[in-house]
Short mmCIF file of C-alpha atoms in Angstrom, two decimals:
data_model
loop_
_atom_site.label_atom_id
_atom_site.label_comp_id
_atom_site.label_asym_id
_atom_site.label_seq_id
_atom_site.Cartn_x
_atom_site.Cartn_y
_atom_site.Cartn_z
CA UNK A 19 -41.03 -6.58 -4.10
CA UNK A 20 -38.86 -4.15 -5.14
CA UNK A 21 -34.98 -3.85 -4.16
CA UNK A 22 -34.92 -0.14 -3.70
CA UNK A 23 -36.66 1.07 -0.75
CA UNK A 24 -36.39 4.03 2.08
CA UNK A 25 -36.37 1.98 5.40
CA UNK A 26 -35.69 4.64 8.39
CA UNK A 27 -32.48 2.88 10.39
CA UNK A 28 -34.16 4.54 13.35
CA UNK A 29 -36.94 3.55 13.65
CA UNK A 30 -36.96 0.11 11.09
CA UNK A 31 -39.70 2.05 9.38
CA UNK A 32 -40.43 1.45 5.75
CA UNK A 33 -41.00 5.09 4.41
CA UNK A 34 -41.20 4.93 0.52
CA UNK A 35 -41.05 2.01 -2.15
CA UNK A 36 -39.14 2.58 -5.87
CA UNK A 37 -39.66 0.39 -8.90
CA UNK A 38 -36.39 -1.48 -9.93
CA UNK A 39 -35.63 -1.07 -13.68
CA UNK A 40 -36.69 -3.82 -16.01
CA UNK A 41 -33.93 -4.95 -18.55
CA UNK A 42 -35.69 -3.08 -21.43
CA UNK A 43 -35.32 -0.06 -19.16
CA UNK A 44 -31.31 -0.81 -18.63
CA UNK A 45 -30.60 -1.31 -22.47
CA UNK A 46 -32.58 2.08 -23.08
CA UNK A 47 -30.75 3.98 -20.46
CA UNK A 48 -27.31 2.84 -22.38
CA UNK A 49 -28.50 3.86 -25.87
CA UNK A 50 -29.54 7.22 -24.39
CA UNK A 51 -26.03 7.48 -22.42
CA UNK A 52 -24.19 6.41 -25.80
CA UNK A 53 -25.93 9.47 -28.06
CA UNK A 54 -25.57 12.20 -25.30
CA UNK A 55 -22.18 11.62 -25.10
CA UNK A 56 -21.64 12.01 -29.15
CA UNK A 57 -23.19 15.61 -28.29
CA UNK A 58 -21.99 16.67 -25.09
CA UNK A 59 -18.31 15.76 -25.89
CA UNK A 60 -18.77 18.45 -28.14
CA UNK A 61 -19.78 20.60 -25.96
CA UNK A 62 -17.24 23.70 -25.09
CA UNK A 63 -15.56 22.92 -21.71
CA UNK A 64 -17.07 26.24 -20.80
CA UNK A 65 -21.06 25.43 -21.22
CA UNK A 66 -19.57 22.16 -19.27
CA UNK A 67 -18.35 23.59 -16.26
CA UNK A 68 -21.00 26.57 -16.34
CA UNK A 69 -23.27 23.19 -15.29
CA UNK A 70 -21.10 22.19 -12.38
CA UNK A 71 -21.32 25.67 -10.85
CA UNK A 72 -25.11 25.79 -11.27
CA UNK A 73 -24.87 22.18 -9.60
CA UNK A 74 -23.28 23.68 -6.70
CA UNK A 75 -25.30 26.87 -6.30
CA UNK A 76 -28.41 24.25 -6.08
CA UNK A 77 -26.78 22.23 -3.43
CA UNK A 78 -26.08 25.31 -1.09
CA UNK A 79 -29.80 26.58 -1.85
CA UNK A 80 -31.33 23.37 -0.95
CA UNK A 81 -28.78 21.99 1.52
CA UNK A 82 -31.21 21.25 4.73
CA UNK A 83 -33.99 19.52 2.07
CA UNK A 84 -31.04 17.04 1.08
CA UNK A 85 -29.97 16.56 4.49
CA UNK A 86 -33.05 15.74 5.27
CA UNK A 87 -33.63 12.79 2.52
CA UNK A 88 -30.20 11.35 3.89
CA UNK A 89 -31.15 11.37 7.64
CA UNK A 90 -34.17 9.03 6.52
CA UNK A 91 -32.49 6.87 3.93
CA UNK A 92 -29.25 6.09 5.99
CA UNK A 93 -29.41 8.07 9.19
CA UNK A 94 -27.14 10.75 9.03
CA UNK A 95 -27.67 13.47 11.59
CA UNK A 96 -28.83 17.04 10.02
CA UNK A 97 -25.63 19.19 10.71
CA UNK A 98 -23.34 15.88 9.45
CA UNK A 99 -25.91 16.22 6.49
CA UNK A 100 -25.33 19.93 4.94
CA UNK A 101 -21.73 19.27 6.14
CA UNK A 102 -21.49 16.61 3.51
CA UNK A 103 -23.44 18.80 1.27
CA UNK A 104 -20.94 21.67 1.83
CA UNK A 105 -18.62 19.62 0.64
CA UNK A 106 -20.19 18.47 -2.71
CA UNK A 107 -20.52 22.27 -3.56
CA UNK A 108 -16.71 22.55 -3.03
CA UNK A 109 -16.06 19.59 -5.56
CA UNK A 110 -18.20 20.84 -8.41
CA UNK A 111 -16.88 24.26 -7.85
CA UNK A 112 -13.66 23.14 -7.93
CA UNK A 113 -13.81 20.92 -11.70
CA UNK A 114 -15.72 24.29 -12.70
CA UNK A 115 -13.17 26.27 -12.11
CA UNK A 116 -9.85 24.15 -13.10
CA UNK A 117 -11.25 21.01 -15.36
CA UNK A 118 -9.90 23.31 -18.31
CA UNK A 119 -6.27 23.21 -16.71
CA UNK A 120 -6.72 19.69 -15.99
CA UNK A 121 -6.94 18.20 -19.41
CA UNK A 122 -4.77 21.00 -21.47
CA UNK A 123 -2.77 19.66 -23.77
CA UNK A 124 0.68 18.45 -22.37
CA UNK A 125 3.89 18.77 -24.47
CA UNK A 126 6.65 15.93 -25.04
CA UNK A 127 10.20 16.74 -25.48
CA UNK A 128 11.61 15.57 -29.00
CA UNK A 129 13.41 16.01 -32.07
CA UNK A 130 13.81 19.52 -33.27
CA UNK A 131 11.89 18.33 -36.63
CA UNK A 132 8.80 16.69 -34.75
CA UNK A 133 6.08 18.18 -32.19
CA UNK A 134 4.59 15.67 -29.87
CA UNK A 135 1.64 16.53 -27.10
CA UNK A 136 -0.83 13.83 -25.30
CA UNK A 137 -4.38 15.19 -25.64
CA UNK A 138 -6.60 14.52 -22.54
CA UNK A 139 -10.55 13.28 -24.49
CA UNK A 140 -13.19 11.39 -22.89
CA UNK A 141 -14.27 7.94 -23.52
CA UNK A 142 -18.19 7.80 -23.49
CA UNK A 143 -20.67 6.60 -21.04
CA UNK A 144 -19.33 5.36 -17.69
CA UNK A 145 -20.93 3.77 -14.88
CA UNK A 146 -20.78 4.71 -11.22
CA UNK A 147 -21.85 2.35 -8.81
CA UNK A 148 -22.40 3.97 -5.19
CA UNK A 149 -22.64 3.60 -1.52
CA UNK A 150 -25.01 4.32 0.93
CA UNK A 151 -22.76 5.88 3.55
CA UNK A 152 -21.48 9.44 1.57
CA UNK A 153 -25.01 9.68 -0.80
CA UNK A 154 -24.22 12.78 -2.16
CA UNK A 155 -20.54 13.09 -1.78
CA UNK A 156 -19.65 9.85 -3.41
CA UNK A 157 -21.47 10.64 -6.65
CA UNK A 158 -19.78 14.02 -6.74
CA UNK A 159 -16.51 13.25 -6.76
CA UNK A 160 -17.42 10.78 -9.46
CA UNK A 161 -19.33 12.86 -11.33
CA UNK A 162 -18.05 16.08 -11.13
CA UNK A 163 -14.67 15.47 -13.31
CA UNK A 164 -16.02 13.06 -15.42
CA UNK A 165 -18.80 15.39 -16.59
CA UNK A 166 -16.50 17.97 -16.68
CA UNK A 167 -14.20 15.92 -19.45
CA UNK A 168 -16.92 15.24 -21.44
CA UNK A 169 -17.92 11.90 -20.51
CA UNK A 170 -21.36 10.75 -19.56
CA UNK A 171 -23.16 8.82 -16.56
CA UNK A 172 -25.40 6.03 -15.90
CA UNK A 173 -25.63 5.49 -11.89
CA UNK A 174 -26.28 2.87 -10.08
CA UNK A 175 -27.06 3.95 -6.61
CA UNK A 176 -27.35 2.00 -3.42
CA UNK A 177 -31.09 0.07 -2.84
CA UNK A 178 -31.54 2.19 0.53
CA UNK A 179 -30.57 5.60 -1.09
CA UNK A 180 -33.51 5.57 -3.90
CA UNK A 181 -34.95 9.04 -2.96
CA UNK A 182 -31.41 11.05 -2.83
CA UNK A 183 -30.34 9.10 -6.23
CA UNK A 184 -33.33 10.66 -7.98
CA UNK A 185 -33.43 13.98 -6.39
CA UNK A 186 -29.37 14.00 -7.70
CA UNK A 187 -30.45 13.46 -11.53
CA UNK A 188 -33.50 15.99 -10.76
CA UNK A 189 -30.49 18.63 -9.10
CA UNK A 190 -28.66 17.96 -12.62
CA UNK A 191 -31.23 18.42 -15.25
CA UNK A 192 -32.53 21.59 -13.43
CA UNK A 193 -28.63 23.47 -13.40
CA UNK A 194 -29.16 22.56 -17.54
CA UNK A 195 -26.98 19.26 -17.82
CA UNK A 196 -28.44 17.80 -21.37
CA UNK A 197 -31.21 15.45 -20.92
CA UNK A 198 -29.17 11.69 -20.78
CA UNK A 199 -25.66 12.97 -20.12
CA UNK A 200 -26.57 11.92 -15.98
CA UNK A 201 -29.15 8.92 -16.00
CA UNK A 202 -30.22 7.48 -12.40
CA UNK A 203 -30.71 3.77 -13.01
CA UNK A 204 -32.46 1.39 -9.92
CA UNK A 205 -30.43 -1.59 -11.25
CA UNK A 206 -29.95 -5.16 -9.96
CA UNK A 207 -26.40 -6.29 -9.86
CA UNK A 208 -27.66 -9.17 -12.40
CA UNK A 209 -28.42 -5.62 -14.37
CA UNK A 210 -24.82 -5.00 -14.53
CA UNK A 211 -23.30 -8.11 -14.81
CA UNK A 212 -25.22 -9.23 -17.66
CA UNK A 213 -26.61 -6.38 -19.28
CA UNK A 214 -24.65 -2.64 -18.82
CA UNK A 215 -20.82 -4.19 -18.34
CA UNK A 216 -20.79 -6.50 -21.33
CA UNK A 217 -22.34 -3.45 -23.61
CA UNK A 218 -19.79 -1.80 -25.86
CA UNK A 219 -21.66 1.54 -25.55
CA UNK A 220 -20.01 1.32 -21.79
CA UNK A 221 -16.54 2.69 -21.36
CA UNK A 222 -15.66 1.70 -17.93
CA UNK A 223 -17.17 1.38 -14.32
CA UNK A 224 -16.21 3.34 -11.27
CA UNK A 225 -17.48 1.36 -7.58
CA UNK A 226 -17.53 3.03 -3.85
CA UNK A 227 -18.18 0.18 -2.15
CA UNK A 228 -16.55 -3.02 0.06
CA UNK A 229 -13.99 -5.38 -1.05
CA UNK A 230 -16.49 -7.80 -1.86
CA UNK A 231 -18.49 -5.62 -4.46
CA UNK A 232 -15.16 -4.20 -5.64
CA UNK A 233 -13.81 -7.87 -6.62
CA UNK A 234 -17.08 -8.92 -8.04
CA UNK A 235 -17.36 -6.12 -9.90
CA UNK A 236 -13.59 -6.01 -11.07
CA UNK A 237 -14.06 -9.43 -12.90
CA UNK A 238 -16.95 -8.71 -14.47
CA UNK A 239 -14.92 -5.55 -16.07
CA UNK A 240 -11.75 -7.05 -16.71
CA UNK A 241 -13.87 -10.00 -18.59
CA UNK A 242 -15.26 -7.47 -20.42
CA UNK A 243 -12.25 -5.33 -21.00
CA UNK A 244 -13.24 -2.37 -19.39
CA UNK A 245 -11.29 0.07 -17.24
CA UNK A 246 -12.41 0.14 -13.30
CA UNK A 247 -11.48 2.78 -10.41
CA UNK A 248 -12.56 1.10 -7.49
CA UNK A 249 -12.32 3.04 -3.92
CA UNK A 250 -13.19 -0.04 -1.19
CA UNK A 251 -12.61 -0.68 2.31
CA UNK A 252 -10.03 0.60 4.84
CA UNK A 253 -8.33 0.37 8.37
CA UNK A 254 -6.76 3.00 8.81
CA UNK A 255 -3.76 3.15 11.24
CA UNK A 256 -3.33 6.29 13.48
CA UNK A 257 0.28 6.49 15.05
CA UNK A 258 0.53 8.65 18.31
CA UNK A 259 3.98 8.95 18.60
CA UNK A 260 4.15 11.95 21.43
CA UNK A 261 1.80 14.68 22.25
CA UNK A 262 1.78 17.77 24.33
CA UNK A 263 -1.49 17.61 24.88
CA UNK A 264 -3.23 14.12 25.51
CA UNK A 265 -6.60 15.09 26.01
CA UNK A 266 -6.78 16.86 22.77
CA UNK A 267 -5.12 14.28 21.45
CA UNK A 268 -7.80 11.60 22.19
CA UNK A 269 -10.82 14.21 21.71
CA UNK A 270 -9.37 14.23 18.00
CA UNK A 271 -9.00 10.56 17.79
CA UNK A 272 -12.15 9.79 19.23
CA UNK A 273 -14.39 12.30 17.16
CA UNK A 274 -12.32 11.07 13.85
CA UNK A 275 -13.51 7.91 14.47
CA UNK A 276 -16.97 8.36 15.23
CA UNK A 277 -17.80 10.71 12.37
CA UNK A 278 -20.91 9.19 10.48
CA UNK A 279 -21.20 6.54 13.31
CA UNK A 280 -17.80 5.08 11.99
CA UNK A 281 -19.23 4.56 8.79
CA UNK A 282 -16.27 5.83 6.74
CA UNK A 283 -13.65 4.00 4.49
CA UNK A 284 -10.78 6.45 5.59
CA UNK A 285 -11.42 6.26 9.44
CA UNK A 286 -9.02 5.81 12.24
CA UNK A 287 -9.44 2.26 12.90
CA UNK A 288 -6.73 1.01 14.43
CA UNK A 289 -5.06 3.45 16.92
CA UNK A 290 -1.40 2.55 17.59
CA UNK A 291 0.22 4.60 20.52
CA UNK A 292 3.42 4.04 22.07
CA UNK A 293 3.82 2.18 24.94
CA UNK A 294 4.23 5.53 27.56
CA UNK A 295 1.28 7.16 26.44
CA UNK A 296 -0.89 3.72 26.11
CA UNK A 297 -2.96 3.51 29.76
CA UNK A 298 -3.76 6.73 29.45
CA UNK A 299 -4.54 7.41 26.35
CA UNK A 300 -6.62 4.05 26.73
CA UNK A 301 -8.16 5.27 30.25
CA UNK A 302 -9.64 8.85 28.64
CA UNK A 303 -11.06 7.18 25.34
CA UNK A 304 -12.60 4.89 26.84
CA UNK A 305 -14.37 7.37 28.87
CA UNK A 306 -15.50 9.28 25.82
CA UNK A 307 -16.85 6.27 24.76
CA UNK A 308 -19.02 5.70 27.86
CA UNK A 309 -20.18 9.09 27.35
CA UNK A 310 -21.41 9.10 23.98
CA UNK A 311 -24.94 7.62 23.87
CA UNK A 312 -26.75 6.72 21.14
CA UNK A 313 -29.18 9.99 19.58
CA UNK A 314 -31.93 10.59 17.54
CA UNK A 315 -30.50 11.67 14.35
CA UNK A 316 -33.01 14.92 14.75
CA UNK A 317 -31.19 16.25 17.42
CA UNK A 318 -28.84 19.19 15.97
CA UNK A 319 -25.28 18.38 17.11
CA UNK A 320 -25.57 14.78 17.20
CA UNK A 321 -22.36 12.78 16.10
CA UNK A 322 -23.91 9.09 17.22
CA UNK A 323 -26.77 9.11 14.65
CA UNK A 324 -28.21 4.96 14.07
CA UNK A 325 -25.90 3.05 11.73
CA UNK A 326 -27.45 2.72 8.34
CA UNK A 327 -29.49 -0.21 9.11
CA UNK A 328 -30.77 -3.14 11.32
CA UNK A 329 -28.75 -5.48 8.98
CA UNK A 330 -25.84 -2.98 9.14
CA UNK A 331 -26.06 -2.82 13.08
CA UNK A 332 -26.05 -6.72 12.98
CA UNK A 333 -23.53 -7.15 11.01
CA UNK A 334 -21.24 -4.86 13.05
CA UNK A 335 -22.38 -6.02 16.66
CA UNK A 336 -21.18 -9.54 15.27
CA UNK A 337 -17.74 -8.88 14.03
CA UNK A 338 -17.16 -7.06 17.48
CA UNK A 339 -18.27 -10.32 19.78
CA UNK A 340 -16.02 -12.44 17.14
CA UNK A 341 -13.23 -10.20 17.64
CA UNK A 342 -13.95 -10.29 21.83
CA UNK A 343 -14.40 -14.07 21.62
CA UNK A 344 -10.75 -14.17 19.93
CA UNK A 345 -9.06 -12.98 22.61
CA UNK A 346 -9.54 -9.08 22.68
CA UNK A 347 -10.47 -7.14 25.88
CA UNK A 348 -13.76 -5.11 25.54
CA UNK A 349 -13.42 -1.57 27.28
CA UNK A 350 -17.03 0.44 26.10
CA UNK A 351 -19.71 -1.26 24.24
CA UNK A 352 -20.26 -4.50 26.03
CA UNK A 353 -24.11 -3.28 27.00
CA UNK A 354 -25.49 -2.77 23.73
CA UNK A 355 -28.59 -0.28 22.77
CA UNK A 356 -31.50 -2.40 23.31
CA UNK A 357 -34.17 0.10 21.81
CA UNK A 358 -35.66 0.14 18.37
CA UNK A 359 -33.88 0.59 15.18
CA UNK A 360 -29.93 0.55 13.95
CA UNK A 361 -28.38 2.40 17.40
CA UNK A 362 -25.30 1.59 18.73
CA UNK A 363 -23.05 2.35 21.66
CA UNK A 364 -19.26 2.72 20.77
CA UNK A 365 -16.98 0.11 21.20
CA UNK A 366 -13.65 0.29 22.91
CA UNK A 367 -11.21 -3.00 22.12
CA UNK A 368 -7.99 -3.91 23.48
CA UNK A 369 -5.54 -6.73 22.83
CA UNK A 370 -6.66 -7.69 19.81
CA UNK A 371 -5.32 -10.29 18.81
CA UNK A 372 -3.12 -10.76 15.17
CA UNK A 373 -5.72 -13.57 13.04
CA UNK A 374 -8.59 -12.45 14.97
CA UNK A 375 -11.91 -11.32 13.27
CA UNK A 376 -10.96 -7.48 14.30
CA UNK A 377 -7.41 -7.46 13.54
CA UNK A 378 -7.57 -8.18 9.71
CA UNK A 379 -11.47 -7.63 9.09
CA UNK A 380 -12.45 -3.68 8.52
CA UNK A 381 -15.08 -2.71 11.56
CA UNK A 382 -17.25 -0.29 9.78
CA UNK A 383 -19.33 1.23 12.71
CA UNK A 384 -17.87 3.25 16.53
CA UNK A 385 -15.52 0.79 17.09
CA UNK A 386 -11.74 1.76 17.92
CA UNK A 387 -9.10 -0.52 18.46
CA UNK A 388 -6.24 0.56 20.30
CA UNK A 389 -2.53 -1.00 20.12
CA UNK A 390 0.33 -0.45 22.36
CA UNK A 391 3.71 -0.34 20.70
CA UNK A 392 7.04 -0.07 22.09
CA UNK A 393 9.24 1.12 18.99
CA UNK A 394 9.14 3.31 15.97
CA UNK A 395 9.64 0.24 13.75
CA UNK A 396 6.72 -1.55 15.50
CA UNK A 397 4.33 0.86 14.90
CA UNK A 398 5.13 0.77 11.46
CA UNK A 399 5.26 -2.90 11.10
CA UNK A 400 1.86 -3.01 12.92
CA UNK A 401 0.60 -0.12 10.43
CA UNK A 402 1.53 -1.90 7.50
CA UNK A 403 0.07 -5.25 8.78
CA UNK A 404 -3.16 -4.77 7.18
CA UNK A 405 -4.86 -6.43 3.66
CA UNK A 406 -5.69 -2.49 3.32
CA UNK A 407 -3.84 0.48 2.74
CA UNK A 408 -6.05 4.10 2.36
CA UNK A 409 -5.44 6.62 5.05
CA UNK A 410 -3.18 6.84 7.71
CA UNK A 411 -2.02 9.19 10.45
CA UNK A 412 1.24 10.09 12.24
CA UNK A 413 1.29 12.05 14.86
CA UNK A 414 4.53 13.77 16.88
CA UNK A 415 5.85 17.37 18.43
CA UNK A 416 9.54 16.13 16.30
CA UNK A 417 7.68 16.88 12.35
CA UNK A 418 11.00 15.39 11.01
CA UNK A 419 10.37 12.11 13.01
CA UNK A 420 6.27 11.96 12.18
CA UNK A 421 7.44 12.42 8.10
CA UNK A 422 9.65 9.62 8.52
CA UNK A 423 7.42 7.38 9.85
CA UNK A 424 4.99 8.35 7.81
CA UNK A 425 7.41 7.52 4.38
CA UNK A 426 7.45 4.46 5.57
CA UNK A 427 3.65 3.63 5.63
CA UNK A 428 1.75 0.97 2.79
CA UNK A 429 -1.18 3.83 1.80
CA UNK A 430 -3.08 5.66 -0.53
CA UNK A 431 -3.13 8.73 1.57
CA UNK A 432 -0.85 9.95 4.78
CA UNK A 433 -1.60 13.13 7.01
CA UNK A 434 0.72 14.40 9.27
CA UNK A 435 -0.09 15.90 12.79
CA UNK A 436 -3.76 15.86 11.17
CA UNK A 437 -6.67 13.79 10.88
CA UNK A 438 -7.67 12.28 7.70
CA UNK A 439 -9.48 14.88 5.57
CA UNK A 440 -11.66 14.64 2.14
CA UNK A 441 -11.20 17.49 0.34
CA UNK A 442 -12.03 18.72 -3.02
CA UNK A 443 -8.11 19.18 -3.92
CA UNK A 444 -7.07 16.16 -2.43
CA UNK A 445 -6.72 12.94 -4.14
CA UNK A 446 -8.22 10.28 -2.70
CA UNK A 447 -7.67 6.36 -3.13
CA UNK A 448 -5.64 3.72 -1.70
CA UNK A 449 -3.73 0.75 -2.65
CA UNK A 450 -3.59 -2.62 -1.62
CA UNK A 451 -7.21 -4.42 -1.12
CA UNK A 452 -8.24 -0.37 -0.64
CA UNK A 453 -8.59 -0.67 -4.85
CA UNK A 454 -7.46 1.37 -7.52
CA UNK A 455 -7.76 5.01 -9.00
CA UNK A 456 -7.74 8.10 -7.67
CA UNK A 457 -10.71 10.63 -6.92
CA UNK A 458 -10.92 13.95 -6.41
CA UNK A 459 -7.82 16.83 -7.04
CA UNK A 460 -6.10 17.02 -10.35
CA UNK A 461 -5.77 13.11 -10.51
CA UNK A 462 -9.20 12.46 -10.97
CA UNK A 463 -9.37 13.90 -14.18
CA UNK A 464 -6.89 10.95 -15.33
CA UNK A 465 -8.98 8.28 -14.91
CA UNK A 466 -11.72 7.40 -17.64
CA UNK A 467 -10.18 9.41 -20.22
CA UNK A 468 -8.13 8.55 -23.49
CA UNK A 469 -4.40 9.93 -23.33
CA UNK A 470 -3.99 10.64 -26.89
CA UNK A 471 -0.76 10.67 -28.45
CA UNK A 472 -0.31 13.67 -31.24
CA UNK A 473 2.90 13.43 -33.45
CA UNK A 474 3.85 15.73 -36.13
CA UNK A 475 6.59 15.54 -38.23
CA UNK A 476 7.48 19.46 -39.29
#
């Protein structure tokens, strides 16, 4: 049976079957990676980038065909769909137009009788390993800089995104990308343990995935030497500090949260509002919650699309009756979608408790947990009281006040009187358990690349 397969989360459907790769396939897919790269590392940066922007002109001019593949792998909703695809045209546009700036030669002070400059070269084939939740988006900000340095790709897509993982190599080869500088591989993680990782024609492995895969797949690099960016799980804290508008407030909050069904790393999570603000702001999201039925994902507008699987749904339903059954108060959600496929209602929790399943645990589905706080330094404590640290919020009418709580926050990323935003210019990563690396912006570029010291005596 094979491991990659199109299952439609609403309806439990099986739609299409792919063949996983044998190991001959694997060790073929690495010697092709290994001799495009000695080619297209060669390549001017120009004919590079002149890919990416083709790359993004196909994405725009086939937007609501990929949307569609995505609503049946994982069960986006069409308008989140060509949103996300939007975005990927705004990434490779953006390496195409500064990936030259990015990796221009950078000058070192010195002696008067010396000239010193690092030189920015890629490394060779890298692997990408990537979730199901951001298809397209994921690989892109992967791909894009790394292509545009020089490097080249194997990827290792997840088992339910088969038919957007091929239609991505397809996108590539058509904007002119050399055959074998992108190669779509349906590999087992056995595949990459034993096979692609321990290969000295691979440079390095970049995962999008949960703490689990990132650790698993961290010591299988570092016992192979090789370099890892790994972007995994989050919880991340929103602080409502004051507002002059509390209805806004929580409209923002709420629709944060719920974008992709609350299938997003950099989410708001964990809501922490101060103590005057707390039974209302409690009172109205709730409500919002209550209000937000499940959808068919074909319905244009819809925000509460299935989650991307039974399994998924599950897993999700059972981390929020562990977290109720340790003590925390259950607002919206306790009457569950009963109907076919992965829907769910949002979940509202409440005095959750520190060492329960919720508190420490990221809840990747609509589930927001609020916290009332009585003290600047609380919230922060509370913030920081997390194995995680991606995004984060603050949020106050005093901006001096909101960047000083927000300096004071363990994270990757901090936005200030804004919801968390992906971006093409914005780096993204976190620290902590949230991994290691950046994506995305000028950092990105500084990842799987060698830093090469010049020195020249004059």
């Amino acid at each position: 049976m094979s491991h990659y397969k199109v299952v439609n989360p609403a309806t439990g459907e099986t739609v299409e079957e792919f063949p996983t790769a044998t190991d001959d396939q694997i060790k073929d897919a690495l010697a092709r990676s290994h001799n495009a790269f000695s080619s297209w590392k060669n390549t001017p940066i120009e004919e590079r980038t002149a890919v990416l922007t083709r790359v993004a002109e196909i994405y725009e001019q086939r937007s609501e065909e990929l949307a569609k593949i995505i609503q049946t792998e994982m069960g986006k909703a069409i308008p989140e769909g060509q949103g996300e695809i939007a975005l990927c045209s705004l990434i490779y546009k953006y390496f195409a137009n500064n990936a030259e700036a990015f990796i221009e030669d950078e000058p070192l002070k010195g002696p008067k009788n010396a000239e010193a400059y690092i030189e920015r070269l890629p490394v060779g084939s890298i692997l990408g390993i990537m979730p199901w939740n951001f298809p397209y988006y994921q690989v892109a900000r992967f791909a894009a800089p790394n292509l545009a340095l020089g490097n080249t790709i194997i990827l290792k897509h997840a088992p339910q995104c088969p038919k957007s993982a091929a239609v991505m190599e397809e996108i590539f080869q058509e904007a002119g990308l050399p055959a074998d500088a992108y190669i779509n591989v349906y590999a087992t993680n056995e595949q990459v343990a034993d096979i692609i990782l321990p290969d000295p024609r691979n440079q390095g492995v970049s995962l999008t995935g949960s703490e689990r895969a990132g650790s698993a797949v961290a010591a299988e690099a570092g016992r192979n030497l090789k370099k890892v960016v790994l972007e995994l799980g989050g919880s991340d804290p929103y602080i409502l500090l004051d507002t002059p508008d509390l209805d806004t407030t929580v409209k923002t909050f709420f629709g944060t949260r719920m974008g992709n069904t609350g299938q997003a790393c950099n989410s708001p999570k964990r809501m922490i509002v101060m103590d005057d603000l707390y039974d209302e702001f409690v009172e109205k999201i709730a409500v919002a919650a209550q209000e937000a039925a499940p959808e068919d994902p074909t319905t244009d507008g819809s925000k509460l699309s299935p989650l991307s699987s039974v399994a998924a749904k599950e897993r999700f339903l059972e981390q929020v009756n562990a977290t109720v059954a340790d003590g925390a108060t259950i607002l919206a959600g306790e009457e569950q979608y009963d109907g076919p496929g992965a829907f769910v209602k949002p979940v509202v929790l409440t005095d959750v408790k520190k060492g329960g399943r919720g508190y420490y645990e990221e809840l990747f589905g609509p589930a927001v947990m609020v916290f009332k706080v009585s003290s600047e330094e609380e919230a922060v404590q509370l913030a920081n009281d997390t194995p995680f640290g991606l995004g984060s919020a603050v949020f106050s009418t005093d901006e001096k006040k909101a960047e000083e709580i927000a300096s004071q926050i363990d994270a990757g990323m901090v936005f200030i009187n804004s919801p968390e935003q992906s971006r093409e210019y914005l780096p993204f990563g976190g620290v902590k358990r949230s991994g290691v690396g950046r994506e995305l912006g000028p950092l990105a570029m500084d990842e799987f690349v060698n830093k090469r010291l010049v020195f020249k005596k004059k």
